[in-house]
Coordinates of C-alpha atoms in Angstrom, one line a residue:
X1 CA -54.0 -3.9 -36.5
X2 CA -53.6 -5.5 -33.3
X3 CA -54.0 -3.6 -30.1
X4 CA -50.7 -3.6 -27.5
X5 CA -50.8 -5.8 -24.9
X6 CA -51.3 -4.0 -21.0
X7 CA -48.1 -5.0 -19.8
X8 CA -48.0 -5.2 -15.9
X9 CA -51.3 -4.7 -15.6
X10 CA -52.8 -5.5 -12.0
X11 CA -56.0 -6.6 -10.9
X12 CA -58.0 -5.7 -7.6
X13 CA -56.5 -7.6 -4.5
X14 CA -60.2 -9.8 -4.8
X15 CA -59.4 -10.8 -8.3
X16 CA -55.3 -11.3 -7.6
X17 CA -56.7 -13.9 -4.4
X18 CA -59.8 -15.5 -6.9
X19 CA -57.1 -16.1 -9.6
X20 CA -53.8 -17.5 -7.5
X21 CA -57.5 -19.7 -6.4
X22 CA -58.0 -20.6 -10.2
X23 CA -54.2 -21.2 -11.2
X24 CA -53.7 -23.9 -8.9
X25 CA -56.9 -25.7 -9.2
X26 CA -56.3 -25.6 -12.8
X27 CA -52.4 -27.1 -12.2
X28 CA -54.0 -29.7 -9.9
X29 CA -56.5 -31.0 -12.7
X30 CA -54.3 -30.5 -15.4
X31 CA -51.4 -32.8 -13.8
X32 CA -53.5 -36.4 -13.4
X33 CA -54.6 -35.5 -17.1
X34 CA -50.7 -35.7 -18.3
X35 CA -50.4 -38.7 -15.5
X36 CA -53.0 -41.0 -17.7
X37 CA -52.2 -39.1 -21.2
X38 CA -48.6 -40.2 -20.5
X39 CA -49.6 -44.2 -19.2
X40 CA -51.9 -44.6 -22.0
X41 CA -49.8 -43.6 -25.0
X42 CA -46.6 -45.8 -23.3
X43 CA -48.5 -48.3 -23.3
X44 CA -49.1 -48.2 -27.2
X45 CA -45.6 -47.1 -28.0
X46 CA -45.0 -50.9 -26.5
X47 CA -47.5 -52.8 -27.5
X48 CA -49.2 -53.1 -24.3
X49 CA -52.3 -52.4 -22.3
X50 CA -51.9 -48.7 -20.6
X51 CA -54.4 -48.3 -17.1
X52 CA -58.1 -49.9 -18.0
X53 CA -59.5 -51.5 -14.9
X54 CA -60.2 -48.3 -12.7
X55 CA -63.2 -45.7 -14.1
X56 CA -64.7 -45.8 -17.5
X57 CA -61.4 -47.2 -20.1
X58 CA -59.0 -46.6 -16.8
X59 CA -59.6 -43.0 -16.5
X60 CA -59.9 -42.8 -13.0
X61 CA -56.6 -44.3 -12.5
X62 CA -54.9 -41.1 -11.4
X63 CA -57.0 -40.1 -8.8
X64 CA -56.2 -44.0 -7.2
X65 CA -52.8 -43.4 -6.8
X66 CA -53.5 -39.7 -5.8
X67 CA -55.2 -41.1 -3.2
X68 CA -53.0 -44.4 -2.3
X69 CA -50.0 -41.9 -2.0
X70 CA -52.0 -39.5 0.0
X71 CA -53.5 -41.9 2.3
X72 CA -50.4 -43.5 3.7
X73 CA -48.7 -43.5 6.2
X74 CA -46.0 -40.4 7.0
X75 CA -42.9 -41.2 7.7
X76 CA -39.1 -40.6 8.3
X77 CA -35.7 -42.5 8.5
X78 CA -34.0 -42.0 12.1
X79 CA -31.3 -40.5 10.5
X80 CA -33.2 -37.6 8.8
X81 CA -33.1 -33.9 9.6
X82 CA -37.4 -33.6 10.4
X83 CA -38.1 -30.2 9.7
X84 CA -35.9 -29.9 6.4
X85 CA -37.1 -33.8 5.5
X86 CA -40.4 -32.3 5.8
X87 CA -39.8 -28.7 3.9
X88 CA -37.8 -30.0 1.0
X89 CA -41.3 -31.6 -1.3
X90 CA -42.9 -28.4 -0.1
X91 CA -40.2 -26.4 -1.7
X92 CA -40.4 -28.1 -5.2
X93 CA -44.5 -27.9 -4.8
X94 CA -45.0 -24.4 -4.3
X95 CA -42.1 -23.7 -6.5
X96 CA -43.8 -24.9 -9.3
X97 CA -46.9 -23.1 -8.7
X98 CA -45.7 -20.3 -9.4
X99 CA -43.8 -20.3 -12.4
X100 CA -47.2 -21.8 -14.0
X101 CA -48.7 -18.6 -12.7
X102 CA -46.3 -16.6 -14.8
X103 CA -47.7 -18.6 -18.4
X104 CA -50.3 -16.3 -20.2
X105 CA -53.4 -17.6 -21.4
X106 CA -54.5 -14.5 -22.9
X107 CA -54.6 -11.1 -22.8
X108 CA -56.3 -8.2 -20.5
X109 CA -60.2 -9.4 -20.6
X110 CA -63.8 -7.9 -19.9
X111 CA -64.8 -10.2 -17.5
X112 CA -68.3 -8.7 -15.8
X113 CA -67.2 -5.4 -16.1
X114 CA -63.2 -5.9 -14.4
X115 CA -60.6 -6.2 -16.3
X116 CA -58.8 -9.2 -15.7
X117 CA -55.6 -10.6 -17.4
X118 CA -55.7 -14.2 -18.2
X119 CA -52.5 -15.0 -16.9
X120 CA -51.4 -15.5 -12.7
X121 CA -48.9 -12.4 -12.6
X122 CA -47.5 -10.4 -16.1
X123 CA -43.9 -8.9 -14.2
X124 CA -41.8 -7.0 -16.4
X125 CA -39.1 -9.5 -16.3
X126 CA -41.1 -12.1 -17.1
X127 CA -37.8 -15.1 -18.3
X128 CA -36.0 -13.9 -15.0
X129 CA -38.7 -14.1 -13.1
X130 CA -38.9 -18.0 -13.9
X131 CA -35.3 -18.7 -13.7
X132 CA -35.4 -17.3 -9.8
X133 CA -38.2 -19.4 -9.1
X134 CA -35.9 -22.7 -10.8
X135 CA -32.9 -21.6 -8.8
X136 CA -35.2 -22.3 -5.7
X137 CA -36.8 -25.4 -6.7
X138 CA -33.0 -26.7 -6.6
X139 CA -33.0 -26.3 -3.0
X140 CA -36.1 -28.7 -2.9
X141 CA -34.3 -31.4 -4.9
X142 CA -30.9 -30.6 -2.4
X143 CA -32.5 -30.8 0.7
X144 CA -34.5 -33.5 -0.2
X145 CA -31.4 -35.6 -0.7
X146 CA -29.0 -34.5 2.4
X147 CA -32.0 -34.4 4.9
X148 CA -33.0 -38.0 4.2
X149 CA -29.8 -39.0 5.8
X150 CA -29.0 -41.8 2.9
X151 CA -26.1 -41.5 1.2
X152 CA -28.2 -43.3 -2.3
X153 CA -30.0 -39.8 -2.0
X154 CA -27.3 -37.6 -1.2
X155 CA -25.7 -38.8 -4.5
X156 CA -28.8 -38.5 -6.3
X157 CA -29.6 -35.0 -5.1
X158 CA -25.9 -33.6 -6.0
X159 CA -26.1 -35.2 -9.3
X160 CA -29.1 -33.3 -10.0
X161 CA -28.0 -30.4 -8.7
X162 CA -25.4 -30.3 -11.4
X163 CA -27.3 -31.1 -14.1
X164 CA -30.2 -28.9 -13.3
X165 CA -27.2 -26.0 -13.1
X166 CA -25.4 -27.0 -16.2
X167 CA -28.6 -27.0 -18.9
X168 CA -30.0 -23.9 -16.8
X169 CA -27.0 -21.7 -18.3
X170 CA -27.9 -23.1 -22.0
X171 CA -32.0 -22.4 -21.4
X172 CA -31.1 -19.2 -19.9
X173 CA -28.9 -18.3 -23.4
X174 CA -31.9 -19.7 -25.3
X175 CA -34.4 -17.1 -24.6
X176 CA -31.2 -14.9 -24.3
X177 CA -32.6 -14.5 -28.7
X178 CA -35.9 -14.3 -28.2
X179 CA -35.3 -11.1 -25.5
X180 CA -33.3 -9.4 -28.1
X181 CA -35.9 -9.9 -31.5
X182 CA -38.9 -9.0 -29.4
X183 CA -37.2 -5.9 -27.1
X184 CA -39.6 -6.6 -24.1
X185 CA -39.2 -8.9 -21.1
X186 CA -42.6 -9.0 -20.5
X187 CA -44.1 -12.5 -21.7
X188 CA -47.8 -10.9 -22.7
X189 CA -45.3 -8.0 -24.8
X190 CA -43.2 -11.3 -26.3
X191 CA -46.5 -12.9 -27.7
X192 CA -47.8 -9.8 -29.1
X193 CA -44.5 -9.3 -30.9
X194 CA -45.1 -13.2 -32.8
X195 CA -47.8 -11.2 -33.9
X196 CA -46.4 -11.1 -38.0
X197 CA -44.3 -14.1 -37.4
X198 CA -43.8 -16.9 -34.6
X199 CA -40.4 -16.7 -32.9
X200 CA -40.6 -20.6 -34.0
X201 CA -39.2 -19.7 -37.6
X202 CA -36.2 -16.9 -37.0
X203 CA -34.9 -18.5 -33.7
X204 CA -35.4 -22.1 -34.9
X205 CA -31.9 -22.8 -33.1
X206 CA -32.9 -21.1 -30.0
X207 CA -36.1 -23.0 -29.9
X208 CA -34.2 -26.1 -30.2
X209 CA -31.7 -25.9 -27.5
X210 CA -34.3 -24.5 -25.2
X211 CA -36.1 -27.7 -25.8
X212 CA -33.5 -29.7 -25.1
X213 CA -32.1 -28.4 -22.1
X214 CA -35.9 -28.6 -20.9
X215 CA -35.5 -32.1 -20.7
X216 CA -32.9 -31.8 -17.9
X217 CA -34.3 -29.3 -16.8
X218 CA -37.4 -31.3 -15.3
X219 CA -35.6 -34.0 -14.8
X220 CA -37.0 -36.5 -18.5
X221 CA -35.7 -39.4 -20.5
X222 CA -33.2 -39.6 -22.0
X223 CA -31.9 -37.2 -19.2
X224 CA -33.5 -38.7 -16.4
X225 CA -30.4 -38.7 -14.4
X226 CA -31.6 -37.4 -11.1
X227 CA -33.8 -40.1 -10.7
X228 CA -31.6 -43.1 -12.1
X229 CA -33.6 -46.5 -11.1
X230 CA -31.3 -48.4 -12.0
X231 CA -28.0 -46.9 -10.0
X232 CA -29.3 -44.6 -7.4
X233 CA -32.4 -46.7 -6.4
X234 CA -34.4 -43.8 -7.1
X235 CA -32.5 -41.2 -6.8
X236 CA -32.9 -38.2 -4.0
X237 CA -36.4 -39.3 -3.1
X238 CA -35.4 -42.5 -2.3
X239 CA -36.1 -42.0 1.2
X240 CA -40.0 -40.5 0.3
X241 CA -43.3 -42.2 0.6
X242 CA -47.1 -40.9 0.8
X243 CA -48.2 -37.4 0.5
X244 CA -44.6 -35.7 0.8
X245 CA -43.3 -38.4 -2.3
X246 CA -46.8 -37.3 -4.1
X247 CA -45.6 -33.7 -3.7
X248 CA -42.6 -34.1 -5.7
X249 CA -44.4 -36.4 -8.3
X250 CA -46.8 -33.5 -8.8
X251 CA -43.9 -31.1 -8.6
X252 CA -42.0 -32.8 -11.6
X253 CA -45.4 -33.1 -13.9
X254 CA -46.8 -30.1 -13.0
X255 CA -43.1 -28.6 -14.7
X256 CA -43.7 -30.6 -17.9
X257 CA -46.7 -28.3 -18.1
X258 CA -44.9 -24.7 -17.4
X259 CA -41.9 -25.8 -19.7
X260 CA -45.0 -26.3 -22.0
X261 CA -46.4 -23.2 -21.5
X262 CA -43.1 -21.5 -22.0
X263 CA -41.7 -22.6 -25.3
X264 CA -45.5 -21.8 -26.2
X265 CA -45.5 -18.6 -25.2
X266 CA -41.9 -17.2 -26.1
X267 CA -41.8 -19.2 -29.7
X268 CA -45.4 -20.8 -30.5
X269 CA -47.6 -17.3 -30.2
X270 CA -48.9 -18.3 -27.3
X271 CA -52.6 -17.5 -27.8
X272 CA -51.9 -16.0 -31.2
X273 CA -53.1 -18.1 -33.9
X274 CA -51.9 -18.2 -37.6
X275 CA -53.3 -16.5 -41.3
X276 CA -54.3 -13.3 -39.2
X277 CA -57.2 -15.9 -37.6
X278 CA -58.4 -13.2 -34.2
X279 CA -61.0 -15.0 -32.7
X280 CA -63.0 -14.2 -29.1
X281 CA -61.0 -13.4 -26.1
X282 CA -62.5 -16.3 -24.3
X283 CA -60.6 -18.6 -27.1
X284 CA -57.3 -17.8 -26.0
X285 CA -57.1 -19.8 -23.1
X286 CA -58.2 -23.6 -25.1
X287 CA -55.3 -22.3 -27.7
X288 CA -52.5 -22.1 -25.5
X289 CA -53.7 -25.5 -23.8
X290 CA -53.6 -27.2 -27.5
X291 CA -50.4 -25.9 -28.2
X292 CA -48.8 -27.0 -24.4
X293 CA -50.9 -30.5 -25.2
X294 CA -48.5 -31.0 -28.5
X295 CA -45.1 -30.4 -26.3
X296 CA -46.3 -32.3 -23.9
X297 CA -47.2 -35.5 -25.6
X298 CA -43.3 -34.9 -27.4
X299 CA -42.3 -35.3 -23.4
X300 CA -43.9 -38.5 -23.1
X301 CA -42.9 -39.7 -26.7
X302 CA -39.5 -39.0 -26.1
X303 CA -39.2 -40.7 -22.6
X304 CA -40.7 -43.5 -24.9
X305 CA -38.1 -43.5 -27.4
X306 CA -35.0 -42.9 -26.5
X307 CA -32.8 -44.7 -23.6
X308 CA -30.6 -42.7 -20.6
X309 CA -27.8 -41.3 -21.0
X310 CA -24.4 -41.9 -19.0
X311 CA -24.1 -38.8 -16.7
X312 CA -20.6 -37.9 -18.8
X313 CA -22.6 -38.5 -21.5
X314 CA -25.0 -35.4 -20.5
X315 CA -22.9 -33.5 -18.5
X316 CA -20.5 -33.4 -21.4
X317 CA -23.2 -32.5 -24.1
X318 CA -24.6 -29.7 -22.0
X319 CA -21.8 -27.8 -21.5
X320 CA -19.7 -29.0 -25.1
X321 CA -22.4 -29.0 -27.3
X322 CA -25.5 -27.1 -25.9
X323 CA -24.1 -23.9 -24.5
X324 CA -21.5 -23.2 -27.4
X325 CA -24.6 -23.0 -29.8
X326 CA -26.9 -21.2 -27.1
X327 CA -23.7 -18.8 -27.1
X328 CA -24.0 -18.4 -30.6
X329 CA -27.8 -18.5 -31.6
X330 CA -27.6 -15.2 -29.1
X331 CA -24.6 -13.7 -30.3
X332 CA -25.8 -13.9 -34.1
X333 CA -29.3 -12.2 -33.3
X334 CA -27.7 -9.8 -31.8
X335 CA -25.3 -8.9 -35.0
X336 CA -28.7 -9.1 -37.3
X337 CA -30.8 -6.7 -34.9
X338 CA -28.3 -4.3 -35.0
X339 CA -27.7 -4.8 -38.1
X340 CA -30.8 -4.5 -39.1
X341 CA -32.1 -1.6 -37.2

C-alpha cells in the first residue's frame, strides 16, 4: 500500500532558493551530456568517428564548444532592434529552465529533518503551467527572428511560430486523456495514480501522439523546419552568434530533457518502478534520469534515421492526422472513464 503524494507541498523560502540553484545547475550539467551523447551516437549511426580529440575519448568537446561561443565577440546587425535582439534568447533559456523545474524527480523526502520535495514546484495545474511557459517560449523565437532585421530570420521565425502553434494543440489534447484518467492536474499526483499501471498502457495512442508532437515542439528532426538550413540559412537565429547563440542552443537541448521528463512523468510512472518494487527515496531521481535518457536516445536515433519533411507535409500532418487522432483519443478516454464509474 503506497502513501498518497503530498500534492501542492511548499517548503520554506530558503529551501526553494537552494532548489532553484540546484535545478539550474543540474540542467547546466545535463545539457553537455546530451550534446556529447548526440555527437557520439550520430558518429556511430553514420559509420564515422564522433568527437575524440578534446579530453579523454572526446568527452570535453561540449565544454570546448561552449567556451568558444562564450568568448566570441558580441555583435548584432546594424538593422536589428537592440533591446529585443538581446532579450529574445533570454526568454528562451528562462522558459526552458522554468519548465525543467516542473519535472518531479521524486516525492517529498525527509532531508536532515526538513521535508523537501524532489521537484522544483508542484503546482495544482501542472500541464497548464507547462504550456503557459511553452507559449512564452514562442516569443523567444518570434522576437529573435523579427528583431534581427533579416528577411531570412523573420521567415524562419514565422515558420517556427506556425509550427509551434499547430503541434501544441495536439500535444495538449494528448495529455487530456491522462488528466481524465488520473483525475488530477498535479504531476506528482499523476505519478502516484500510476502505481497500479503506467499510463503508457491505457493511453498508448496518447503517448504516441504526444511524443510525435513533441518532436515538432522542440524543433527536432524530422520536424526541424524552424532551422531548415538548406533553405533558410539557419532560420530565426541566423544573425545570432557568441553567447546569445549559445543561449538558444542551450534552450533547445534543455527542451529535449524537459520533454523526456514530462513523458516519463505522465506515461512511464515517473519515479515508480515496475513489479511493485519500492526502493529508498534517494533512488527516485536516478530512476527518472534513466527513463529520461531512453527518450533522449530516441530523439537522437530519429534524427539519424529520418529525413526532414517539406513544410506543407509538416502542417498537413499536424492538422489532418495528429489533431483528429488526439481529439478521438480524448473523447474515447472520457467515454470509458464515465462508463466504468
